[in-house]
Short mmCIF file of N, CA, C and O in Angstrom, two decimals:
data_model
loop_
_atom_site.label_atom_id
_atom_site.label_comp_id
_atom_site.label_asym_id
_atom_site.label_seq_id
_atom_site.Cartn_x
_atom_site.Cartn_y
_atom_site.Cartn_z
N UNK A 1 25.03 -83.54 -21.07
CA UNK A 1 25.08 -83.10 -22.09
C UNK A 1 26.04 -81.90 -23.02
O UNK A 1 25.87 -81.01 -22.02
N UNK A 2 26.45 -81.23 -24.00
CA UNK A 2 27.06 -80.75 -24.22
C UNK A 2 26.21 -80.34 -25.64
O UNK A 2 25.40 -80.43 -26.07
N UNK A 3 26.30 -78.78 -25.50
CA UNK A 3 24.90 -77.93 -25.27
C UNK A 3 25.62 -77.12 -26.57
O UNK A 3 24.24 -76.21 -27.70
N UNK A 4 26.97 -76.53 -26.58
CA UNK A 4 27.58 -75.41 -27.80
C UNK A 4 28.89 -76.22 -27.86
O UNK A 4 29.46 -76.47 -27.12
N UNK A 5 29.42 -75.14 -29.21
CA UNK A 5 30.98 -75.26 -29.48
C UNK A 5 31.05 -73.92 -28.77
O UNK A 5 30.52 -72.48 -28.89
N UNK A 6 31.75 -73.80 -27.52
CA UNK A 6 32.26 -73.15 -26.41
C UNK A 6 33.44 -72.20 -27.62
O UNK A 6 32.99 -71.04 -27.17
N UNK A 7 34.49 -72.99 -27.28
CA UNK A 7 35.27 -71.81 -28.10
C UNK A 7 36.19 -73.25 -28.82
O UNK A 7 36.04 -73.90 -28.68
N UNK A 8 36.43 -72.35 -29.88
CA UNK A 8 38.71 -72.26 -30.68
C UNK A 8 39.59 -72.25 -30.29
O UNK A 8 39.63 -70.68 -29.82
N UNK A 9 40.22 -73.30 -29.28
CA UNK A 9 41.86 -72.47 -29.08
C UNK A 9 42.75 -72.61 -30.17
O UNK A 9 42.81 -73.24 -30.85
N UNK A 10 43.64 -71.65 -30.23
CA UNK A 10 44.56 -71.35 -31.22
C UNK A 10 45.37 -70.78 -30.94
O UNK A 10 45.75 -69.64 -29.77
N UNK A 11 46.45 -71.41 -30.82
CA UNK A 11 48.17 -70.65 -30.35
C UNK A 11 48.98 -70.38 -31.16
O UNK A 11 48.53 -70.46 -33.01
N UNK A 12 49.22 -69.43 -30.17
CA UNK A 12 50.16 -68.42 -31.37
C UNK A 12 51.30 -67.69 -30.37
O UNK A 12 51.33 -67.64 -29.63
N UNK A 13 52.32 -67.54 -31.19
CA UNK A 13 53.06 -66.76 -31.10
C UNK A 13 53.21 -65.52 -30.47
O UNK A 13 53.67 -65.12 -29.49
N UNK A 14 52.70 -64.49 -31.34
CA UNK A 14 52.20 -62.88 -30.67
C UNK A 14 51.27 -62.68 -30.66
O UNK A 14 50.39 -62.56 -31.67
N UNK A 15 50.60 -62.88 -29.46
CA UNK A 15 48.80 -62.49 -28.85
C UNK A 15 48.68 -61.59 -29.71
O UNK A 15 47.87 -61.25 -30.59
N UNK A 16 48.79 -60.06 -29.75
CA UNK A 16 48.35 -59.11 -29.67
C UNK A 16 49.08 -59.28 -30.98
O UNK A 16 47.91 -58.06 -31.91
N UNK A 17 50.15 -59.50 -31.40
CA UNK A 17 49.35 -58.75 -33.68
C UNK A 17 48.57 -60.38 -34.02
O UNK A 17 47.60 -59.74 -34.60
N UNK A 18 48.46 -61.64 -33.16
CA UNK A 18 47.12 -61.99 -33.67
C UNK A 18 45.46 -62.05 -33.44
O UNK A 18 44.91 -61.54 -34.62
N UNK A 19 45.49 -60.71 -32.56
CA UNK A 19 44.69 -59.96 -32.20
C UNK A 19 43.97 -58.99 -32.94
O UNK A 19 43.10 -59.53 -33.78
N UNK A 20 45.30 -58.98 -34.02
CA UNK A 20 45.18 -57.76 -34.75
C UNK A 20 44.36 -57.70 -36.04
O UNK A 20 43.40 -58.05 -37.20
N UNK A 21 45.03 -59.15 -35.97
CA UNK A 21 44.80 -59.98 -37.34
C UNK A 21 43.41 -60.51 -37.79
O UNK A 21 42.31 -60.31 -38.22
N UNK A 22 42.69 -60.54 -36.13
CA UNK A 22 41.53 -61.46 -36.22
C UNK A 22 40.55 -59.51 -36.44
O UNK A 22 39.88 -60.13 -36.61
N UNK A 23 40.12 -59.04 -35.48
CA UNK A 23 40.19 -57.75 -35.45
C UNK A 23 40.29 -57.06 -37.03
O UNK A 23 38.73 -56.90 -37.46
N UNK A 24 41.28 -56.63 -38.06
CA UNK A 24 41.25 -56.10 -38.88
C UNK A 24 40.61 -57.60 -40.15
O UNK A 24 40.43 -56.37 -40.99
N UNK A 25 41.00 -58.14 -40.46
CA UNK A 25 40.45 -59.26 -41.13
C UNK A 25 39.07 -59.73 -40.86
O UNK A 25 38.32 -59.90 -41.94
N UNK A 26 38.15 -60.37 -39.76
CA UNK A 26 36.97 -60.42 -39.33
C UNK A 26 36.22 -59.70 -38.96
O UNK A 26 35.12 -59.47 -38.67
N UNK A 27 36.83 -58.65 -37.76
CA UNK A 27 35.61 -57.63 -37.20
C UNK A 27 35.98 -58.00 -35.80
O UNK A 27 34.95 -57.30 -34.93
N UNK A 28 36.25 -59.74 -35.60
CA UNK A 28 35.87 -59.57 -34.11
C UNK A 28 36.60 -58.57 -33.62
O UNK A 28 38.37 -58.29 -33.27
N UNK A 29 35.85 -58.47 -31.59
CA UNK A 29 36.77 -57.29 -30.67
C UNK A 29 37.20 -58.14 -29.56
O UNK A 29 36.34 -59.74 -29.32
N UNK A 30 37.98 -58.05 -29.31
CA UNK A 30 38.53 -58.66 -27.26
C UNK A 30 37.29 -58.59 -26.84
O UNK A 30 37.01 -57.86 -26.71
N UNK A 31 36.94 -59.46 -26.11
CA UNK A 31 35.70 -59.80 -25.14
C UNK A 31 36.57 -59.74 -23.70
O UNK A 31 35.96 -59.40 -22.40
N UNK A 32 37.84 -60.44 -23.71
CA UNK A 32 38.31 -60.44 -22.25
C UNK A 32 39.18 -61.02 -22.77
O UNK A 32 39.55 -62.08 -23.50
N UNK A 33 40.46 -60.71 -21.63
CA UNK A 33 41.39 -61.09 -21.79
C UNK A 33 42.73 -61.45 -20.02
O UNK A 33 42.03 -61.18 -19.49
N UNK A 34 43.32 -62.39 -20.22
CA UNK A 34 43.47 -62.80 -18.77
C UNK A 34 45.17 -63.16 -18.89
O UNK A 34 45.46 -64.42 -19.88
N UNK A 35 45.58 -63.92 -18.29
CA UNK A 35 46.86 -64.37 -17.97
C UNK A 35 46.40 -65.99 -17.09
O UNK A 35 45.77 -65.30 -15.69
N UNK A 36 46.77 -66.75 -17.46
CA UNK A 36 46.43 -68.15 -16.68
C UNK A 36 47.94 -68.95 -15.71
O UNK A 36 48.73 -69.42 -17.27
N UNK A 37 48.46 -68.33 -14.79
CA UNK A 37 49.70 -69.29 -14.25
C UNK A 37 49.82 -69.70 -14.33
O UNK A 37 50.69 -70.77 -15.18
N UNK A 38 48.24 -70.80 -13.79
CA UNK A 38 48.98 -72.79 -13.62
C UNK A 38 49.23 -73.40 -14.69
O UNK A 38 49.57 -74.17 -15.36
N UNK A 39 48.57 -72.36 -16.09
CA UNK A 39 48.79 -73.28 -17.73
C UNK A 39 50.11 -72.67 -18.18
O UNK A 39 49.66 -73.19 -18.98
N UNK A 40 49.87 -71.38 -17.92
CA UNK A 40 51.43 -70.46 -18.68
C UNK A 40 50.82 -70.01 -19.90
O UNK A 40 51.75 -69.37 -21.25
N UNK A 41 49.51 -69.60 -19.90
CA UNK A 41 49.81 -68.43 -21.45
C UNK A 41 48.71 -67.56 -20.84
O UNK A 41 48.37 -66.68 -19.76
N UNK A 42 49.03 -66.90 -21.65
CA UNK A 42 48.50 -65.14 -21.56
C UNK A 42 47.82 -65.47 -23.04
O UNK A 42 47.22 -66.07 -24.14
N UNK A 43 46.33 -64.86 -22.96
CA UNK A 43 44.90 -65.22 -23.97
C UNK A 43 43.90 -64.52 -24.26
O UNK A 43 43.86 -63.26 -22.67
N UNK A 44 43.06 -64.39 -24.48
CA UNK A 44 42.44 -63.13 -25.93
C UNK A 44 40.95 -64.20 -25.76
O UNK A 44 41.32 -64.89 -26.18
N UNK A 45 39.54 -63.42 -25.09
CA UNK A 45 38.50 -64.73 -26.16
C UNK A 45 38.68 -63.26 -27.34
O UNK A 45 37.80 -62.03 -26.45
N UNK A 46 37.63 -63.51 -28.15
CA UNK A 46 37.16 -63.25 -29.36
C UNK A 46 35.63 -63.41 -28.94
O UNK A 46 35.88 -64.63 -29.71
N UNK A 47 34.81 -63.06 -28.80
CA UNK A 47 33.78 -63.48 -28.65
C UNK A 47 33.17 -62.98 -30.25
O UNK A 47 33.00 -62.76 -30.87
N UNK A 48 32.28 -64.56 -30.68
CA UNK A 48 31.63 -64.66 -32.08
C UNK A 48 29.70 -63.96 -31.92
O UNK A 48 29.89 -64.03 -33.10
N UNK A 49 29.62 -65.25 -31.36
CA UNK A 49 27.58 -65.04 -31.07
C UNK A 49 27.33 -65.54 -29.75
O UNK A 49 28.26 -66.17 -29.15
N UNK A 50 26.21 -65.12 -29.67
CA UNK A 50 25.47 -65.49 -28.20
C UNK A 50 25.47 -66.90 -28.49
O UNK A 50 24.90 -67.32 -30.34
N UNK A 51 24.69 -67.49 -27.81
CA UNK A 51 24.04 -69.04 -28.00
C UNK A 51 22.57 -69.14 -27.36
O UNK A 51 22.38 -68.11 -26.56
N UNK A 52 21.64 -69.89 -27.76
CA UNK A 52 20.06 -70.62 -27.14
C UNK A 52 20.33 -70.78 -25.87
O UNK A 52 19.31 -70.53 -25.33
N UNK A 53 21.60 -71.64 -25.26
CA UNK A 53 21.58 -71.46 -24.41
C UNK A 53 21.79 -70.88 -22.93
O UNK A 53 21.96 -71.03 -21.79
N UNK A 54 22.47 -69.64 -23.29
CA UNK A 54 22.62 -68.24 -22.65
C UNK A 54 23.78 -67.78 -22.82
O UNK A 54 24.77 -67.02 -22.23
N UNK A 55 25.31 -69.09 -23.38
CA UNK A 55 26.57 -69.08 -23.40
C UNK A 55 26.61 -67.95 -24.75
O UNK A 55 26.17 -67.59 -25.21
N UNK A 56 28.11 -68.62 -25.49
CA UNK A 56 28.02 -67.89 -26.50
C UNK A 56 29.22 -68.67 -26.69
O UNK A 56 29.81 -69.45 -26.38
N UNK A 57 29.91 -68.35 -28.27
CA UNK A 57 30.71 -68.82 -28.63
C UNK A 57 31.97 -67.69 -29.07
O UNK A 57 31.81 -66.78 -29.45
N UNK A 58 33.68 -67.61 -29.00
CA UNK A 58 34.04 -67.08 -28.86
C UNK A 58 36.03 -68.67 -29.43
O UNK A 58 36.08 -69.52 -30.00
N UNK A 59 36.47 -67.02 -30.41
CA UNK A 59 38.37 -68.10 -30.78
C UNK A 59 38.66 -67.42 -29.39
O UNK A 59 38.81 -66.17 -28.93
N UNK A 60 39.30 -68.53 -29.02
CA UNK A 60 39.93 -68.78 -27.71
C UNK A 60 41.93 -67.95 -28.45
O UNK A 60 42.09 -69.48 -28.89
N UNK A 61 42.47 -66.79 -27.91
CA UNK A 61 43.32 -67.24 -28.42
C UNK A 61 44.48 -67.16 -27.55
O UNK A 61 44.91 -66.65 -26.60
N UNK A 62 45.93 -68.49 -27.76
CA UNK A 62 46.80 -68.11 -27.13
C UNK A 62 48.23 -68.40 -26.96
O UNK A 62 48.67 -68.87 -27.90
N UNK A 63 48.67 -67.77 -26.12
CA UNK A 63 50.47 -67.72 -26.16
C UNK A 63 51.10 -67.83 -25.32
O UNK A 63 50.43 -67.80 -23.89
N UNK A 64 51.83 -68.83 -25.60
CA UNK A 64 52.59 -69.59 -24.07
C UNK A 64 53.00 -67.90 -23.37
O UNK A 64 53.94 -66.94 -24.00
N UNK A 65 53.05 -68.32 -21.61
CA UNK A 65 53.59 -67.73 -21.16
C UNK A 65 55.79 -67.57 -20.10
O UNK A 65 56.04 -67.42 -20.23
N UNK A 66 55.78 -69.28 -21.12
CA UNK A 66 56.97 -70.18 -21.08
C UNK A 66 56.69 -71.27 -21.61
O UNK A 66 56.21 -71.26 -21.84
N UNK A 67 57.79 -71.08 -21.58
CA UNK A 67 58.58 -72.48 -23.07
C UNK A 67 57.72 -74.44 -22.70
O UNK A 67 57.74 -75.19 -23.45
N UNK A 68 57.68 -74.36 -20.95
CA UNK A 68 57.22 -75.28 -20.55
C UNK A 68 56.20 -75.24 -20.48
O UNK A 68 55.34 -76.68 -20.00
N UNK A 69 55.47 -74.65 -20.63
CA UNK A 69 53.79 -74.91 -20.97
C UNK A 69 53.37 -75.40 -21.84
O UNK A 69 54.01 -75.59 -23.16
N UNK A 70 52.26 -76.07 -21.94
CA UNK A 70 51.49 -77.28 -22.54
C UNK A 70 51.08 -76.54 -23.71
O UNK A 70 51.96 -77.13 -25.17
N UNK A 71 51.00 -75.43 -23.80
CA UNK A 71 50.71 -74.46 -25.10
C UNK A 71 51.96 -74.46 -25.91
O UNK A 71 52.77 -73.87 -27.09
N UNK A 72 53.06 -73.54 -24.79
CA UNK A 72 54.60 -73.52 -25.37
C UNK A 72 54.89 -74.49 -26.23
O UNK A 72 55.27 -74.61 -27.37
N UNK A 73 55.17 -75.77 -26.15
CA UNK A 73 55.85 -77.02 -26.40
C UNK A 73 54.80 -77.83 -27.13
O UNK A 73 55.85 -77.77 -28.70
N UNK A 74 53.98 -77.42 -27.41
CA UNK A 74 52.79 -77.68 -28.56
C UNK A 74 53.45 -76.50 -29.58
O UNK A 74 53.07 -77.46 -30.95
N UNK A 75 52.71 -75.21 -29.52
CA UNK A 75 53.81 -74.35 -30.68
C UNK A 75 55.09 -74.97 -30.81
O UNK A 75 55.18 -74.92 -32.29
N UNK A 76 56.19 -75.01 -30.18
CA UNK A 76 57.47 -75.25 -30.73
C UNK A 76 56.97 -76.76 -31.91
O UNK A 76 58.06 -76.84 -32.31
N UNK A 77 56.66 -77.75 -31.30
CA UNK A 77 56.47 -78.59 -32.23
C UNK A 77 55.41 -78.67 -33.32
O UNK A 77 55.81 -79.29 -34.73
N UNK A 78 54.42 -77.94 -32.82
CA UNK A 78 53.25 -77.70 -34.10
C UNK A 78 53.20 -76.08 -35.15
O UNK A 78 52.81 -76.24 -36.49
N UNK A 79 54.04 -75.68 -34.40
CA UNK A 79 53.94 -73.90 -35.38
C UNK A 79 52.46 -73.64 -34.62
O UNK A 79 51.36 -74.08 -34.21
N UNK A 80 52.14 -72.49 -35.08
CA UNK A 80 50.93 -71.87 -35.25
C UNK A 80 49.79 -72.43 -35.51
O UNK A 80 49.56 -72.90 -36.37
N UNK A 81 48.26 -72.91 -34.61
CA UNK A 81 46.78 -72.85 -35.53
C UNK A 81 45.80 -73.35 -34.38
O UNK A 81 45.95 -72.85 -33.43
N UNK A 82 45.14 -74.45 -34.76
CA UNK A 82 44.33 -74.93 -33.99
C UNK A 82 45.15 -75.36 -32.96
O UNK A 82 45.35 -76.68 -33.03
N UNK A 83 44.77 -75.36 -31.64
CA UNK A 83 45.66 -75.92 -30.68
C UNK A 83 44.49 -77.00 -29.81
O UNK A 83 44.29 -78.21 -29.86
N UNK A 84 42.89 -76.51 -29.75
CA UNK A 84 41.85 -77.79 -29.61
C UNK A 84 40.25 -77.26 -29.36
O UNK A 84 40.20 -76.01 -30.11
N UNK A 85 39.26 -77.87 -29.79
CA UNK A 85 38.21 -77.14 -29.40
C UNK A 85 37.27 -77.48 -28.23
O UNK A 85 37.38 -78.63 -27.92
N UNK A 86 36.35 -76.52 -28.04
CA UNK A 86 36.02 -76.98 -26.43
C UNK A 86 34.52 -76.80 -26.97
O UNK A 86 33.88 -75.65 -27.41
N UNK A 87 33.68 -77.29 -25.45
CA UNK A 87 32.50 -78.07 -25.81
C UNK A 87 31.80 -76.93 -24.35
O UNK A 87 32.47 -77.88 -23.58
N UNK A 88 30.65 -76.72 -25.02
CA UNK A 88 29.83 -76.04 -23.43
C UNK A 88 29.14 -77.42 -22.77
O UNK A 88 28.35 -77.94 -23.82
N UNK A 89 28.17 -77.47 -21.83
CA UNK A 89 28.08 -78.15 -20.74
C UNK A 89 27.85 -77.36 -19.67
O UNK A 89 28.35 -76.63 -18.72
N UNK A 90 26.42 -77.47 -19.53
CA UNK A 90 26.25 -77.04 -17.70
C UNK A 90 26.34 -77.11 -16.37
O UNK A 90 26.81 -76.98 -15.53
N UNK A 91 27.06 -79.10 -16.87
CA UNK A 91 27.93 -79.97 -15.87
C UNK A 91 28.87 -80.54 -16.49
O UNK A 91 28.97 -81.20 -16.39
N UNK A 92 30.32 -79.78 -16.50
CA UNK A 92 31.25 -80.15 -16.65
C UNK A 92 31.67 -81.48 -15.77
O UNK A 92 31.97 -82.85 -16.76
N UNK A 93 31.79 -81.75 -14.45
CA UNK A 93 32.04 -83.11 -13.87
C UNK A 93 30.61 -84.79 -14.25
O UNK A 93 31.42 -85.31 -14.45
N UNK A 94 29.33 -84.27 -14.52
CA UNK A 94 28.99 -84.93 -15.35
C UNK A 94 29.00 -85.16 -16.92
O UNK A 94 29.23 -86.65 -17.02
N UNK A 95 29.22 -84.13 -17.52
CA UNK A 95 30.19 -84.39 -18.89
C UNK A 95 31.15 -85.14 -18.77
O UNK A 95 31.34 -86.56 -19.99
N UNK A 96 32.14 -84.86 -17.88
CA UNK A 96 33.32 -86.06 -18.27
C UNK A 96 33.20 -86.96 -17.51
O UNK A 96 34.00 -88.38 -18.28
N UNK A 97 32.27 -87.30 -16.80
CA UNK A 97 31.99 -88.84 -15.56
C UNK A 97 31.77 -89.24 -16.94
O UNK A 97 32.13 -90.86 -17.45
N UNK A 98 30.11 -88.73 -17.93
CA UNK A 98 29.89 -89.59 -19.13
C UNK A 98 31.06 -89.98 -19.96
O UNK A 98 30.98 -91.44 -20.54
N UNK A 99 31.37 -89.00 -20.45
CA UNK A 99 32.70 -89.75 -21.45
C UNK A 99 33.50 -90.68 -20.88
O UNK A 99 33.98 -91.23 -21.76
N UNK A 100 33.85 -90.29 -19.78
CA UNK A 100 35.23 -91.15 -18.91
C UNK A 100 34.35 -92.45 -19.02
O UNK A 100 34.70 -93.68 -18.75
N UNK A 101 33.16 -93.25 -19.13
CA UNK A 101 32.83 -94.87 -18.83
C UNK A 101 32.49 -94.69 -20.62
O UNK A 101 32.23 -95.54 -20.87
N UNK A 102 32.41 -93.99 -21.64
CA UNK A 102 32.51 -94.45 -22.73
C UNK A 102 34.11 -94.83 -23.11
O UNK A 102 33.90 -95.11 -24.40
N UNK A 103 35.17 -94.82 -21.71
CA UNK A 103 36.47 -95.14 -22.65
C UNK A 103 37.45 -94.02 -23.04
O UNK A 103 38.29 -94.63 -23.38
N UNK A 104 37.10 -92.71 -23.18
CA UNK A 104 37.95 -91.83 -23.21
C UNK A 104 38.75 -90.94 -22.23
O UNK A 104 37.88 -91.43 -21.05
N UNK A 105 39.51 -90.85 -22.21
CA UNK A 105 40.29 -90.29 -21.21
C UNK A 105 40.02 -88.40 -20.92
O UNK A 105 40.14 -88.50 -21.85
N UNK A 106 40.22 -88.63 -19.48
CA UNK A 106 39.96 -87.46 -18.90
C UNK A 106 40.82 -87.24 -18.36
O UNK A 106 41.49 -87.90 -17.58
N UNK A 107 41.63 -85.70 -19.00
CA UNK A 107 42.99 -86.06 -18.49
C UNK A 107 43.36 -85.00 -16.78
O UNK A 107 44.28 -84.98 -16.25
N UNK A 108 41.91 -84.50 -16.08
CA UNK A 108 42.00 -84.04 -14.92
C UNK A 108 41.19 -84.83 -14.08
O UNK A 108 39.91 -85.42 -14.65
N UNK A 109 41.72 -85.42 -13.07
CA UNK A 109 40.97 -85.49 -12.13
C UNK A 109 39.49 -85.06 -11.46
O UNK A 109 38.28 -85.95 -11.53
N UNK A 110 39.86 -84.13 -11.83
CA UNK A 110 38.48 -82.17 -10.59
C UNK A 110 38.53 -81.59 -12.14
O UNK A 110 40.26 -81.42 -12.11
N UNK A 111 38.00 -81.17 -12.35
CA UNK A 111 38.05 -79.71 -13.24
C UNK A 111 38.83 -78.95 -12.45
O UNK A 111 38.86 -78.68 -11.47
N UNK A 112 39.20 -78.41 -13.37
CA UNK A 112 40.15 -77.16 -13.42
C UNK A 112 39.59 -75.32 -13.47
O UNK A 112 38.52 -75.41 -14.39
N UNK A 113 39.76 -74.49 -13.10
CA UNK A 113 39.40 -73.27 -13.34
C UNK A 113 40.33 -72.66 -14.67
O UNK A 113 41.43 -72.75 -14.78
N UNK A 114 39.18 -72.08 -15.22
CA UNK A 114 39.46 -71.75 -17.32
C UNK A 114 39.28 -70.22 -17.29
O UNK A 114 39.25 -69.36 -16.40
N UNK A 115 39.15 -70.23 -18.31
CA UNK A 115 39.30 -68.88 -19.08
C UNK A 115 37.53 -68.35 -18.26
O UNK A 115 37.04 -68.80 -17.63
N UNK A 116 37.69 -66.99 -18.03
CA UNK A 116 36.27 -65.95 -17.48
C UNK A 116 36.19 -66.97 -16.32
O UNK A 116 34.45 -66.82 -15.55
N UNK A 117 36.78 -67.30 -14.97
CA UNK A 117 36.04 -68.14 -14.08
C UNK A 117 35.55 -69.49 -14.61
O UNK A 117 34.52 -70.56 -13.29
N UNK A 118 35.49 -69.86 -16.01
CA UNK A 118 34.78 -71.56 -15.74
C UNK A 118 35.25 -72.68 -15.41
O UNK A 118 36.45 -72.60 -14.49
N UNK A 119 35.00 -73.15 -15.25
CA UNK A 119 35.65 -74.86 -14.89
C UNK A 119 35.55 -75.45 -16.13
O UNK A 119 34.94 -76.02 -16.79
N UNK A 120 36.63 -76.57 -16.80
CA UNK A 120 37.01 -76.65 -17.42
C UNK A 120 37.97 -78.81 -17.44
O UNK A 120 38.20 -78.62 -15.63
N UNK A 121 37.96 -79.32 -18.41
CA UNK A 121 38.45 -80.20 -18.12
C UNK A 121 38.84 -80.96 -19.86
O UNK A 121 38.48 -80.30 -19.92
N UNK A 122 40.21 -81.19 -20.01
CA UNK A 122 40.08 -81.64 -21.30
C UNK A 122 39.91 -82.87 -21.36
O UNK A 122 40.29 -84.78 -20.26
N UNK A 123 39.66 -83.42 -22.56
CA UNK A 123 40.27 -85.03 -22.92
C UNK A 123 41.32 -85.83 -23.31
O UNK A 123 41.65 -84.79 -24.43
N UNK A 124 41.96 -86.55 -23.69
CA UNK A 124 42.71 -86.78 -24.40
C UNK A 124 42.43 -87.03 -25.87
O UNK A 124 41.53 -87.75 -26.33
N UNK A 125 43.28 -86.16 -26.74
CA UNK A 125 43.76 -85.98 -28.30
C UNK A 125 43.53 -87.61 -29.06
O UNK A 125 43.16 -87.88 -30.10
N UNK A 126 44.44 -88.65 -28.00
CA UNK A 126 44.51 -89.47 -28.90
C UNK A 126 43.01 -90.62 -28.56
O UNK A 126 42.36 -91.34 -29.24
N UNK A 127 42.29 -90.62 -27.71
CA UNK A 127 41.02 -91.19 -27.83
C UNK A 127 39.93 -90.12 -28.74
O UNK A 127 38.58 -90.70 -28.76
N UNK A 128 40.06 -88.89 -29.31
CA UNK A 128 39.28 -87.86 -30.06
C UNK A 128 39.64 -87.67 -31.43
O UNK A 128 39.89 -86.77 -31.59
N UNK A 129 40.63 -89.07 -31.72
CA UNK A 129 40.63 -88.37 -32.84
C UNK A 129 41.74 -87.47 -33.48
O UNK A 129 41.90 -87.07 -34.61
N UNK A 130 42.88 -87.41 -32.21
CA UNK A 130 43.41 -86.76 -32.98
C UNK A 130 42.92 -85.33 -32.42
O UNK A 130 44.21 -84.64 -32.65
N UNK A 131 42.11 -84.73 -31.81
CA UNK A 131 41.47 -83.57 -30.76
C UNK A 131 41.16 -83.40 -29.86
O UNK A 131 40.79 -83.90 -29.52
N UNK A 132 42.43 -82.51 -29.71
CA UNK A 132 42.44 -82.22 -27.59
C UNK A 132 41.32 -81.45 -27.82
O UNK A 132 40.80 -80.37 -28.46
N UNK A 133 40.32 -81.84 -27.24
CA UNK A 133 38.76 -81.34 -26.86
C UNK A 133 39.00 -80.87 -25.03
O UNK A 133 38.91 -82.05 -24.17
N UNK A 134 38.21 -79.99 -25.02
CA UNK A 134 38.03 -79.16 -23.74
C UNK A 134 36.59 -79.53 -23.29
O UNK A 134 35.68 -78.89 -24.31
N UNK A 135 36.30 -79.58 -22.15
CA UNK A 135 34.91 -79.26 -21.55
C UNK A 135 34.70 -78.12 -21.25
O UNK A 135 35.21 -78.25 -19.62
N UNK A 136 33.36 -77.52 -21.34
CA UNK A 136 33.31 -76.33 -19.93
C UNK A 136 32.61 -76.00 -19.76
O UNK A 136 30.98 -76.38 -20.62
N UNK A 137 32.28 -75.40 -18.17
CA UNK A 137 30.75 -74.91 -17.89
C UNK A 137 31.68 -73.39 -17.47
O UNK A 137 31.77 -73.28 -16.72
N UNK A 138 30.74 -72.33 -18.18
CA UNK A 138 31.17 -71.21 -17.91
C UNK A 138 30.74 -70.83 -16.52
O UNK A 138 29.76 -71.14 -15.58
N UNK A 139 31.23 -69.72 -15.73
CA UNK A 139 30.75 -69.08 -14.64
C UNK A 139 29.36 -67.92 -15.18
O UNK A 139 29.29 -68.08 -16.25
N UNK A 140 29.05 -67.57 -14.14
CA UNK A 140 28.17 -66.99 -13.58
C UNK A 140 28.30 -66.08 -14.63
O UNK A 140 29.87 -65.38 -14.20
N UNK A 141 27.60 -65.06 -15.85
CA UNK A 141 28.07 -64.11 -16.70
C UNK A 141 28.11 -63.18 -16.18
O UNK A 141 29.12 -61.84 -16.31
N UNK A 142 27.32 -63.32 -14.72
CA UNK A 142 27.63 -61.56 -13.71
C UNK A 142 28.89 -61.47 -13.12
O UNK A 142 29.41 -60.43 -12.69
N UNK A 143 29.83 -62.29 -12.69
CA UNK A 143 30.67 -62.49 -11.90
C UNK A 143 32.26 -62.50 -13.06
O UNK A 143 33.17 -62.60 -12.50
N UNK A 144 31.94 -62.56 -14.19
CA UNK A 144 32.67 -62.59 -15.39
C UNK A 144 33.56 -61.00 -16.03
O UNK A 144 33.26 -60.79 -15.82
N UNK A 145 34.77 -61.20 -15.70
CA UNK A 145 35.59 -59.65 -15.19
C UNK A 145 36.15 -59.67 -16.84
O UNK A 145 36.48 -60.13 -17.15
N UNK A 146 35.66 -58.41 -18.01
CA UNK A 146 36.30 -58.25 -19.10
C UNK A 146 37.57 -57.79 -19.04
O UNK A 146 38.31 -56.72 -18.13
#
């Protein structure tokens, strides 16, 4: 079962400049930053609010660290903007299996490690009305590093 909008991923060319825009314009502060070598991105998570299921909702700003990464290719084709939407779930494996059973392609056979130690998988955008969709099970909050 999906419980919340976990985050909206926004692809950008310059992470620091984009973080500053969201800070100056909306007052959002960086909650967490990291480099994900496997996905080829440097990212900043800006917390928007807490949620009733103990999670939170974020904006995830993504700057590619290499041109051949998925985000790098996407930026080259589309420019800056909304890259994906992520829904939170207590069980990414179960949610992916359920959605796969409804005919939607799940991009990873097994969930991978995402931001802040979460477990993630993606759904094919062609099966989701053009929207790249991520499923996320958050890591134990006490284990997340800021």
